[in-house]
Each structure stands twice: as C-alpha cells, then as structure tokens.
XYZ file of C-alpha atoms in Angstrom:
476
model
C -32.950 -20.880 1.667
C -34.107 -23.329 4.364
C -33.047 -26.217 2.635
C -29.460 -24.919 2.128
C -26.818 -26.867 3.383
C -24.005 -25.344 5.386
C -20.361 -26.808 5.975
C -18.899 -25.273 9.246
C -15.008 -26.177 9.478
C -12.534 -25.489 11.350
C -8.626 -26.081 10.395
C -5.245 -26.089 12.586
C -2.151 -25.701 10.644
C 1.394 -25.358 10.908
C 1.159 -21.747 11.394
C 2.773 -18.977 9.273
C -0.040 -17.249 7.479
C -1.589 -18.667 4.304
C 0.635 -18.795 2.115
C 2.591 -22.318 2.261
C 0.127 -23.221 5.497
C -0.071 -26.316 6.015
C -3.207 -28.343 7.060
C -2.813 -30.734 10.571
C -6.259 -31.459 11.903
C -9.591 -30.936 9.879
C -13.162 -31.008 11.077
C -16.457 -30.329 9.315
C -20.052 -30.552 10.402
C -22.707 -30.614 7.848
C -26.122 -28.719 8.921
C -29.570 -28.329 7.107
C -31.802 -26.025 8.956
C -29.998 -26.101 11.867
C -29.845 -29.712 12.402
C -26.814 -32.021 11.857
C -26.310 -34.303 8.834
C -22.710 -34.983 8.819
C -19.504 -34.791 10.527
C -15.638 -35.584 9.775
C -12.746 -35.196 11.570
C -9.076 -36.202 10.889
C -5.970 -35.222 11.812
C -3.641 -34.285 8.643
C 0.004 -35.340 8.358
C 1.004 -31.961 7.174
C 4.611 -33.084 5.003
C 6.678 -30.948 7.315
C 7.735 -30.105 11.166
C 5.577 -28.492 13.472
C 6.689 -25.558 15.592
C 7.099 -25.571 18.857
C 5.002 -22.580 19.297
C 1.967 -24.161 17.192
C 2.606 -27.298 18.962
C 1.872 -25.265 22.584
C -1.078 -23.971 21.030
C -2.698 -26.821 19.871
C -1.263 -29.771 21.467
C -0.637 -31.646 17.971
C 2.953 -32.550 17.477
C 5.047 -34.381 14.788
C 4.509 -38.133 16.435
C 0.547 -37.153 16.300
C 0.558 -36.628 12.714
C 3.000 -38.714 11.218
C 0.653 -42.155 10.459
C -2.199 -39.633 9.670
C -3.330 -39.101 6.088
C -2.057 -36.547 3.889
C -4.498 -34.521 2.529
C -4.585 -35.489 -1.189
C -5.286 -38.839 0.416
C -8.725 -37.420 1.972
C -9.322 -34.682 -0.446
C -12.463 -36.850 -2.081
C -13.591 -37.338 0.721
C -13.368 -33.611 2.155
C -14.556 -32.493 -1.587
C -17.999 -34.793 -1.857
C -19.221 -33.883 1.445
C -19.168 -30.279 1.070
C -21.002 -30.103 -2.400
C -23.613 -28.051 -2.819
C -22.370 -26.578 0.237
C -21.944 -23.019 1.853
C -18.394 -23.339 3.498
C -18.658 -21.496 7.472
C -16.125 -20.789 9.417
C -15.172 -18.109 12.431
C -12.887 -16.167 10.017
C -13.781 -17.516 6.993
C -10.627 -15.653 5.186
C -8.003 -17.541 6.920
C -10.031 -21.402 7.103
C -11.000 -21.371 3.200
C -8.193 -20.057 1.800
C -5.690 -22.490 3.366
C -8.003 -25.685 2.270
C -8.512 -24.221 -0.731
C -4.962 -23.906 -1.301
C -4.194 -27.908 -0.002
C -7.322 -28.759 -2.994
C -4.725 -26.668 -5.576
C -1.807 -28.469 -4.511
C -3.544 -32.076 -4.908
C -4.818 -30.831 -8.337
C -8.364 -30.539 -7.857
C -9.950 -26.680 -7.780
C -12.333 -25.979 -5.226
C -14.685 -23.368 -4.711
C -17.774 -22.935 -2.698
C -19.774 -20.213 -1.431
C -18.734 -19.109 2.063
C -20.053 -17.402 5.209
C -18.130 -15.645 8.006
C -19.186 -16.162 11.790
C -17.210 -13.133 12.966
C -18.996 -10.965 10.463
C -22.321 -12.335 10.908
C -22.319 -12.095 14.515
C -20.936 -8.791 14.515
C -24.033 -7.974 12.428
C -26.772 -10.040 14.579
C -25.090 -9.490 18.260
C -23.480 -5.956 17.765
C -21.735 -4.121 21.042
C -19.662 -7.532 22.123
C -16.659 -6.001 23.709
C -14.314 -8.759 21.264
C -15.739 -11.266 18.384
C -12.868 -14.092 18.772
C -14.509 -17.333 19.181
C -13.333 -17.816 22.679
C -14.493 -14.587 23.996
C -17.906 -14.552 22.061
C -18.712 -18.268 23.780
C -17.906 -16.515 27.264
C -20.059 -13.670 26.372
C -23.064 -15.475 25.272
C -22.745 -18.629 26.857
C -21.504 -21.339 24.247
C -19.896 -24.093 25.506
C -16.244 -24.218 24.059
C -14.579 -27.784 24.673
C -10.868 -28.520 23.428
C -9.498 -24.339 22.555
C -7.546 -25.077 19.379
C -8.393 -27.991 18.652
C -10.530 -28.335 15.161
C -13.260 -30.572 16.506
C -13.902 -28.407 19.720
C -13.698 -25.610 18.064
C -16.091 -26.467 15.122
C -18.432 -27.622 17.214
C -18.511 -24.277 19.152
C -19.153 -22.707 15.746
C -21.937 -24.471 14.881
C -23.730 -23.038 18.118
C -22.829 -19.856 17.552
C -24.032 -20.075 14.127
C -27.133 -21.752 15.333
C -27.977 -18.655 17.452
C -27.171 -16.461 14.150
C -29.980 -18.864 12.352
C -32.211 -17.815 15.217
C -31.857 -14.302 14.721
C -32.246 -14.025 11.199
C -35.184 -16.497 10.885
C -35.871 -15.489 7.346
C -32.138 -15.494 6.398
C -32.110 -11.564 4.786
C -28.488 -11.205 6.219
C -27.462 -14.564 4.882
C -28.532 -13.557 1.719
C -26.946 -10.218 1.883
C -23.904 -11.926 2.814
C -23.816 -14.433 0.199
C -24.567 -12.174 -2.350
C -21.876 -12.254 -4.990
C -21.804 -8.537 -5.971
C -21.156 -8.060 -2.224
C -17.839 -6.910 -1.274
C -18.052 -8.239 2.165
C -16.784 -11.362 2.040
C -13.375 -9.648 1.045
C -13.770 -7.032 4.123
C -11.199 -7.856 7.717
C -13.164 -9.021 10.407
C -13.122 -6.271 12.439
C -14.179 -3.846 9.832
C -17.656 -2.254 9.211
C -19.250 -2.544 5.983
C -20.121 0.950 6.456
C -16.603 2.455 7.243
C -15.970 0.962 3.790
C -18.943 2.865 2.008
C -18.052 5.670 3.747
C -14.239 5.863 1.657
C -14.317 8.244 -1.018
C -13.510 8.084 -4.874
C -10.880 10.312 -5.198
C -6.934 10.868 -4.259
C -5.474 10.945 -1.604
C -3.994 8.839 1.363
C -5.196 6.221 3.668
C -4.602 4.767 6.957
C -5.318 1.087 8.272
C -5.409 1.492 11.982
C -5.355 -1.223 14.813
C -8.486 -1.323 17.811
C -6.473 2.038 19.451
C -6.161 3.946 16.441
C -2.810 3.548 16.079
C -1.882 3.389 11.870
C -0.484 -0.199 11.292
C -0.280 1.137 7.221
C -0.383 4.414 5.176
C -1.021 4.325 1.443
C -1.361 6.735 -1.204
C -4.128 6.480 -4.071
C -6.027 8.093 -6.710
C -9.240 6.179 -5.820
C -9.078 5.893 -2.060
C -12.028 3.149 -2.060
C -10.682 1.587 -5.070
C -7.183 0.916 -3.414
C -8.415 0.284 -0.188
C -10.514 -2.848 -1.502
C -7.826 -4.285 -3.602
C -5.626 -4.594 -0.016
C -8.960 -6.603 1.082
C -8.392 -9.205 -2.112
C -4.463 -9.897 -1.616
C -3.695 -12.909 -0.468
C -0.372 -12.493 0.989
C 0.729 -13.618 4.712
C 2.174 -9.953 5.584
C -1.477 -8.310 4.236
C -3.480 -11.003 5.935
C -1.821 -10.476 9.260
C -2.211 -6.963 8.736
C -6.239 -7.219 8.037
C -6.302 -9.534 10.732
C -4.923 -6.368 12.605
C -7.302 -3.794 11.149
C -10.658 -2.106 13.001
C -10.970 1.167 11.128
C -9.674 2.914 8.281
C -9.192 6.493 7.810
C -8.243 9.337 4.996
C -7.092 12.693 3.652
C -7.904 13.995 1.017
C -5.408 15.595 -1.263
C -6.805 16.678 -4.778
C -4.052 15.433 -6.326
C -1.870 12.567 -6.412
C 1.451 13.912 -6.504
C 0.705 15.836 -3.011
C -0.826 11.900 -1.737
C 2.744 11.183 -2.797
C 4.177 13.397 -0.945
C 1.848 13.291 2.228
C 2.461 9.618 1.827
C 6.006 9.985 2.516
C 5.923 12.542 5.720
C 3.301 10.491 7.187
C 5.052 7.092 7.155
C 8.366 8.822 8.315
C 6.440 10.072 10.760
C 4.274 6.897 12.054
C 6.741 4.639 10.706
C 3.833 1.769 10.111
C 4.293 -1.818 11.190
C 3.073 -2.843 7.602
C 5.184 -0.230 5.339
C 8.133 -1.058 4.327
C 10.966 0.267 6.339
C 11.938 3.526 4.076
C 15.791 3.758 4.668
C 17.783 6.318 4.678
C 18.697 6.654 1.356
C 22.640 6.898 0.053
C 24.653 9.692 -0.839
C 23.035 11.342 -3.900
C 24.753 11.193 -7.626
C 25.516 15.632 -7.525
C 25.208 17.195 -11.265
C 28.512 19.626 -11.478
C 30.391 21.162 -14.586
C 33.640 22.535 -15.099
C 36.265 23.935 -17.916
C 38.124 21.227 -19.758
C 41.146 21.431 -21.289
C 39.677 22.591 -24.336
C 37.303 25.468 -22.593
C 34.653 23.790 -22.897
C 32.076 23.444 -19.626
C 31.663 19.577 -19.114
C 29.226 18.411 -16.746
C 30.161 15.417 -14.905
C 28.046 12.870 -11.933
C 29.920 12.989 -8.403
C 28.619 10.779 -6.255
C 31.681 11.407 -3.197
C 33.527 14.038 -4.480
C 32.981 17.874 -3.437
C 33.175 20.270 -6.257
C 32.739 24.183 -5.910
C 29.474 24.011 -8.340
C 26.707 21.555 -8.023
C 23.758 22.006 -9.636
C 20.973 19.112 -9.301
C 21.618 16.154 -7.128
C 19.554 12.422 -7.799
C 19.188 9.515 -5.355
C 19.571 6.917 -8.039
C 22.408 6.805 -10.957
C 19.119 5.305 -13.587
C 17.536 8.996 -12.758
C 20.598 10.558 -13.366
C 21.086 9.282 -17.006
C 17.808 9.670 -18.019
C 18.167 12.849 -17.008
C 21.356 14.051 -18.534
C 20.166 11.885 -22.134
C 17.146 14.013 -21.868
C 19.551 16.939 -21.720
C 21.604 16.018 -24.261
C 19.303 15.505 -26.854
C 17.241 18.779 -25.686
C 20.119 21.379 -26.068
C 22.144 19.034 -28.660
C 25.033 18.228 -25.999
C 27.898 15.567 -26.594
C 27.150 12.547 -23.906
C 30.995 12.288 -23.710
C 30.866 15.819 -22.125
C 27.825 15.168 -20.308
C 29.601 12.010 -18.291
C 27.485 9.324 -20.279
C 30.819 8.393 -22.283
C 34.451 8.249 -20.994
C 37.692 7.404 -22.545
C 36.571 8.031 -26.143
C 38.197 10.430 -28.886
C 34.430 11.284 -30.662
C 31.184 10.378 -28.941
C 29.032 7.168 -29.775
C 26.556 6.852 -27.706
C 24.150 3.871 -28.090
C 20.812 6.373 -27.653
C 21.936 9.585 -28.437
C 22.399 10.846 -32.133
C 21.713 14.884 -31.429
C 25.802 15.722 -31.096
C 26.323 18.347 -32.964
C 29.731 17.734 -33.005
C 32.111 19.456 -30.405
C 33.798 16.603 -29.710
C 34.942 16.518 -33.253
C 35.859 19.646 -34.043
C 32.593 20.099 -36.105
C 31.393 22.991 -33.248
C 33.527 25.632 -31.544
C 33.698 25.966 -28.501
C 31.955 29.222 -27.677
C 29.069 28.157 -29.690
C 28.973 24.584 -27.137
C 29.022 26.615 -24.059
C 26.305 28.514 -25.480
C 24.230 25.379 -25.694
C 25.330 24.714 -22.171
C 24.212 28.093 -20.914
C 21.047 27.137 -22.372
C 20.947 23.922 -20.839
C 21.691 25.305 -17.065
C 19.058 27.831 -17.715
C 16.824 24.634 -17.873
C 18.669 23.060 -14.819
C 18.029 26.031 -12.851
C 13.677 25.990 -13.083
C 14.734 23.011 -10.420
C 15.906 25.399 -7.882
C 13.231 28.026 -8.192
C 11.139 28.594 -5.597
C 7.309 28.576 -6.758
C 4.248 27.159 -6.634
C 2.877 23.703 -8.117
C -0.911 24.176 -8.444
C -3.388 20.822 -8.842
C -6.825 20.242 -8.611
C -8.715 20.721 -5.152
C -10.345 18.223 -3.221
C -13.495 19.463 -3.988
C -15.012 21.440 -6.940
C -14.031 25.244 -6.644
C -11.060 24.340 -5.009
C -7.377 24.285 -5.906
C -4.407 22.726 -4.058
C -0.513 24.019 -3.774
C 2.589 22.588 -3.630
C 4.924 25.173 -2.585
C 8.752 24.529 -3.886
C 11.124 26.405 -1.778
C 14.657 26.498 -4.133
C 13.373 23.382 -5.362
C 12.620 21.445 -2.487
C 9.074 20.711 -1.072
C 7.913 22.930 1.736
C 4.399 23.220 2.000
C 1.167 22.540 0.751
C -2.750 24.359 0.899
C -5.792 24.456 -0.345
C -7.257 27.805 -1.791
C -10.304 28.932 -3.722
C -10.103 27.836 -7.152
C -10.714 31.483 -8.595
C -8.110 33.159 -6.379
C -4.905 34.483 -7.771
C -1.152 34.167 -6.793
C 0.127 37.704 -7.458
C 1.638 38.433 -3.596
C 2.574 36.615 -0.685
C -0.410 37.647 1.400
C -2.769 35.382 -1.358
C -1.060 32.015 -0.108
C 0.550 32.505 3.271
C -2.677 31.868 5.079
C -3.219 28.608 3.211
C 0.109 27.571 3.847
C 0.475 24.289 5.533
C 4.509 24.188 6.193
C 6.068 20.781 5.475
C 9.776 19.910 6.372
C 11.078 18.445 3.379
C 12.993 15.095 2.983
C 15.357 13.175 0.736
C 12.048 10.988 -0.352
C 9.644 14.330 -0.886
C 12.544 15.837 -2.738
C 13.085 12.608 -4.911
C 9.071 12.782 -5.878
C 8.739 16.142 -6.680
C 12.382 15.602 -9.002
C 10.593 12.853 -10.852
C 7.375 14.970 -10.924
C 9.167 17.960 -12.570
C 11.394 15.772 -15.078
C 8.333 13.910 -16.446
C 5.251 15.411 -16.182
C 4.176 17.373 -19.371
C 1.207 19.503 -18.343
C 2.620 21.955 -14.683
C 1.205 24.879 -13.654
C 3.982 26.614 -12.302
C 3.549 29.655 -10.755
C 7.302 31.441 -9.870
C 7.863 33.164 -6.989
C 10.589 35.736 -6.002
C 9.469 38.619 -4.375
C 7.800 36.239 -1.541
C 11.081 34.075 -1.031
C 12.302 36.714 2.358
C 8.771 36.381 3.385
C 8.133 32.995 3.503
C 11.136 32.279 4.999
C 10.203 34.048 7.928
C 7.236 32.165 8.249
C 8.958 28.638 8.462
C 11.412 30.172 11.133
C 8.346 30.721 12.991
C 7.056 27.280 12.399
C 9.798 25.227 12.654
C 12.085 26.345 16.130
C 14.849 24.321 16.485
C-alpha cells in the first residue's frame, strides 16, 4: 500500500451544486508515500458567466478565465497524470463528481478510486469541534495560504492528509476506506459510519437532521437502512446540499408501511422540512352524491363546487374518482352514464366498462337498478365506518392499529399481538390520538380502495367513548 499513489485535488467552480457545475481553476498534487511527484494547476475557462457571489468567494472572474483552456483541451493531460491513482480530496463527493462529470462531457469516462479527507480525519482526529478545511488547519496547525483558491487549498490538503498518513502508519483505515464493498464513500461528511449501522431493516420513517437536531427531511420506507442509503447515492444538487447539511439521522418505527405513510404526512406538516417538498394545501375535493332522475332512478354524480343535501365519499383528485366509480360500476353492474362517467348519451358506451346491465335501455327496471345501487352504497358506506385497521407490529408479538374514526384517520397504537378488540377498554390505552388531514385521509382512501388483504375490525359500541377521549386530547 506504500507504493500507492494518491492524487489530492482541489476544484473551484461556477457554483450551483453538481449538476451542470462548471470547472474554473484545477489543481492536483501527486504523492507516493508522502512525498511529492507531481503537481498541475490551471485555471479553466468554464463556457459560461461567473456569479458575482462565486466571484467574491474566490476572486476568479470572467476576464481571468476567458484565454484559459477549456477543459476538454486539458482533459489528457488531467486524465494521464492521475492513472493508477487514488483521487483525494476534502469532500471527496462534491470534487470528483464535478470532474468526473467535465471527463463525460468531453467524451472520455473516468473513474478512479477515491478517498475523503473529512471522513478520514474525522476517523484519525475525532472530537474537532468542525471538520471544514479552514477550521481543521486552525485547529491543528496547517498552514492554509490563498482560502478558495484550488492551489492553496490543495496544498493545505496534502498536509492534512500527510498527518492522516502519520496516524495510520500501516494504512488499515485507508484500506477500510477504499474497500469497495464499503458503503462509506457514499456516506455525508458529517455522518458516522456507525449511526448508519445502527438504522434498522424494517418500516417506518426517517429523519435527516442538521448539527442542532433540527429535521432538514422526513421520509417514509419499508427498509429504513435500505432507503436511507439510496439518498446517500443520488446525485442531485437539492440531495447533495441536503447531505452536505446532514449530522445525524433518526427513526420510528411503524410495523407497517401504510401507518409510515401516514406518520410521514403529520410529521412533515408538522416540521415542514427544508428538503420536502412543500405539501400544499390541496383543492376542493371531487364529493360522490346521488339523486332521483327523471326516470326514478338514483344517479350518482361528481361535484366538485356544488352543495348537494347527500354526499357520500369525497376524492382529492378527479383520476381517483373514476377509478373509483368504474370499479363500482362493474362491481354492482351500474350504467357509467348514471354513474357520471358518460353525459349527453341516449344508451351507455363506455370505452372500459361492458357490465351495464341495461337500465339505460330499458333492458332493467328501475326498482331492480336502485336495488343494485342500494347495494353499491352499502359498499360506499364501509368508508365511513369507524374501526380499526390492524398491521404487523414493530417487533415480533406485536401488532399495530390504525384507528378510522367515520372514515377518517385518528389514531394509531401498538398492542400485544395476542390481545383481542372486543371493548373499548382493550385499545384506549394504546391509543395514540392523531388529528387527521386532507393528505392522511387521501392515504388511507387509496389504502381501502386497493388493498386486497385488511383486517378490519368494526367498531360501534366504542364510537361515544372514544370521542370523549379526543375531546380530552385535543382542547381547542
């Protein structure tokens, strides 16, 4: 390992992330045990402006750059002095993934083994109060010339990676780290190898957090550790600023993934996350209602702004309420064109469904349709039940609940998995009230409407009891 060679570079760009970063001043120093073998530096006409705010930063400007070589132009030369070299750099995430992206747009593919300062002196000088480059050369005296600049930075690399050569004389943590089963060299900077092993193999949800604990993003999975290191191998700007941001990550179990759905969704309304996506309040919902046509026969129609004495589902998007109503209609044998799929026809033709037994033609009376109908808002109507969803437990011998109050989500707990829901008094204690929202309600719709296999537990006698409990819980 002694006679390994080791690239340490350094790269300043025109800012923005990696993705469509452009390279403006390269430099590179070759070592072999320690020593120097090589050096280059260049400044990199980049194809486009500079900002401003770059330009304060690093002092390189448009007029620096402009008779400076693009980097196709010094590619070769960039590509044959790094052979059969380990690529270093302080944040090795951001350096190599921005020159290997300027090797992909000049056609050539370049990979190379690489090495992270921040990670290996986190690992070799542990209990530094900050790992930047600038603040680990004040803390352990490295000289740091020319902040920002790729040559003065580089060159304060190479001590600091000098002292890491020092402490691990017989290169085991090298090794470790270059190890290609490793998942390391994927992990943020500030995170701990062992935070990561600690992350579970089950569902539930997940929180990236910044150096005060404070949750920068909240995800939902059915592997936690899984999902967590497939955030550590995407390469966009928005997930690289936000590992950039990341010093712990933390978890709940859940048992089941439709209640890491639905903790998903309280948590980030609550939190609201830098890195989530802003969930917006959603628009009015499509309302399910019927009335008595002409004929007599009950005809359900989809209101989106209209206020009619019976409603009986509602749906946030009009693709959930079609699938919904053709699953209807071909369930009970309805007629689309009096299920609202159809309007302004004499005899139904829809394009999917072929179950119409034919009441718009005459074919069916009317008394016999309704029937069909009454059948069909018997279905509707296991919507607005109040019960319980039960799912597997966190653990073995354990069993979760989603508690459905008239349909909506209200609560959640875990329970022993041979205990029995015959009375109130076998939940209430396990009861973990939720208020519900427009997304919870939306996920537990889609739940009910696809999912085959529920365990559905109906509850009436409780209903008066339960209530009580959230007045007690939730005080306006």
């Amino acid at each position: 390992m002694k006679e390994a060679k080791f690239a340490v570079i350094d790269v300043e760009t025109t800012g923005g992330g990696i993705k469509g970063n452009k390279i403006t001043e390269i430099c590179i120093i070759v070592l072999q045990d320690g020593k120097e073998l090589d050096r280059f530096t260049s400044l990199v006409n980049p194809g486009r402006e500079i900002p401003l705010y770059i330009e304060k930063l690093t002092g390189i400007n448009d007029r620096m750059v402009e008779d400076a070589p693009y980097f196709d132009e010094i590619a070769p030369q960039i590509l044959e002095l790094t052979r059969d070299c380990i690529f270093v750099a302080h944040n090795v995430g951001f350096d190599y993934n921005v020159v290997r992206a300027e090797f992909k747009e000049a056609g050539i593919d370049f990979n190379r083994k690489r090495l992270c300062t921040v990670r290996l002196a986190k690992k070799l000088i542990p209990g530094l109060f900050s790992y930047s480059l600038g603040n680990l050369c004040t803390s352990i005296n490295i000289p740091h010339y020319d902040r920002h600049r790729a040559q003065g930075d580089t060159e304060a690399t190479v001590i600091l990676f000098q002292r890491c050569l020092d402490l691990d004389p017989d290169y085991e943590v090298i090794e470790e780290f270059l190890n290609r089963k490793s998942k390391e060299s994927y992990f943020p900077p500030h995170f701990k190898a062992q935070d990561f092993e600690n992350l579970p193999h089950k569902p539930g949800v997940y929180f990236f957090k910044d150096k005060n604990g404070k949750p920068l993003y909240i995800g939902k999975a059915i592997d936690i550790q899984k999902r967590v290191l497939s955030h550590f191998r995407e390469k966009s700007n928005r997930k690289y600023e936000l590992l950039q941001n990341t010093h712990s990550i933390d978890y709940e179990l859940t048992g089941s993934e439709l209640l890491a759905l639905l903790r998903e969704a309280e948590l980030i309304l609550k939190y609201y996350p830098k890195y989530n996506k802003a969930q917006k309040n959603p628009s009015k919902p499509y309302k399910l209602t019927s009335y008595h046509n002409k004929q007599g026969i009950e005809q359900f129609a989809l209101h989106k702004n209209k206020i009619a004495p019976v409603s009986w589902m509602q749906f946030y998007t009009r693709e959930e309420a079609i699938q919904f109503m053709e699953h209807l209609c071909e369930e009970f044998e309805l007629c689309p064109k009096y299920c609202g799929l159809q309007q302004g026809v004499a005899t139904c033709n829809h394009y999917k469904i072929h179950t119409c037994s034919g009441a718009c033609s005459g074919d069916l009376s009317v008394a016999d349709y309704n029937l069909r109908v009454s059948k069909a808002l018997d279905y509707i109507h296991q919507y607005e039940q109040s019960c319980l969803l039960v799912e597997k437990g966190r653990e073995t011998g354990e069993k979760s609940f989603i508690y459905l109050k008239q349909g909506r989500f209200s609560g959640y707990g875990f329970i022993d998995d041979a205990a029995d829901f015959n009375h109130h008094e076998d939940f209430e204690h396990y009861l973990i009230p939720q208020k519900s929202s427009a997304y919870a309600d939306r996920i537990v719709r889609r739940y009910l409407a696809t999912e085959k296999q529920i365990v559905r537990l109906p509850l009436t006698s409780v209903e008066q009891h339960t209530q009580n409990i959230f007045e007690n819980w939730f005080v306006d």
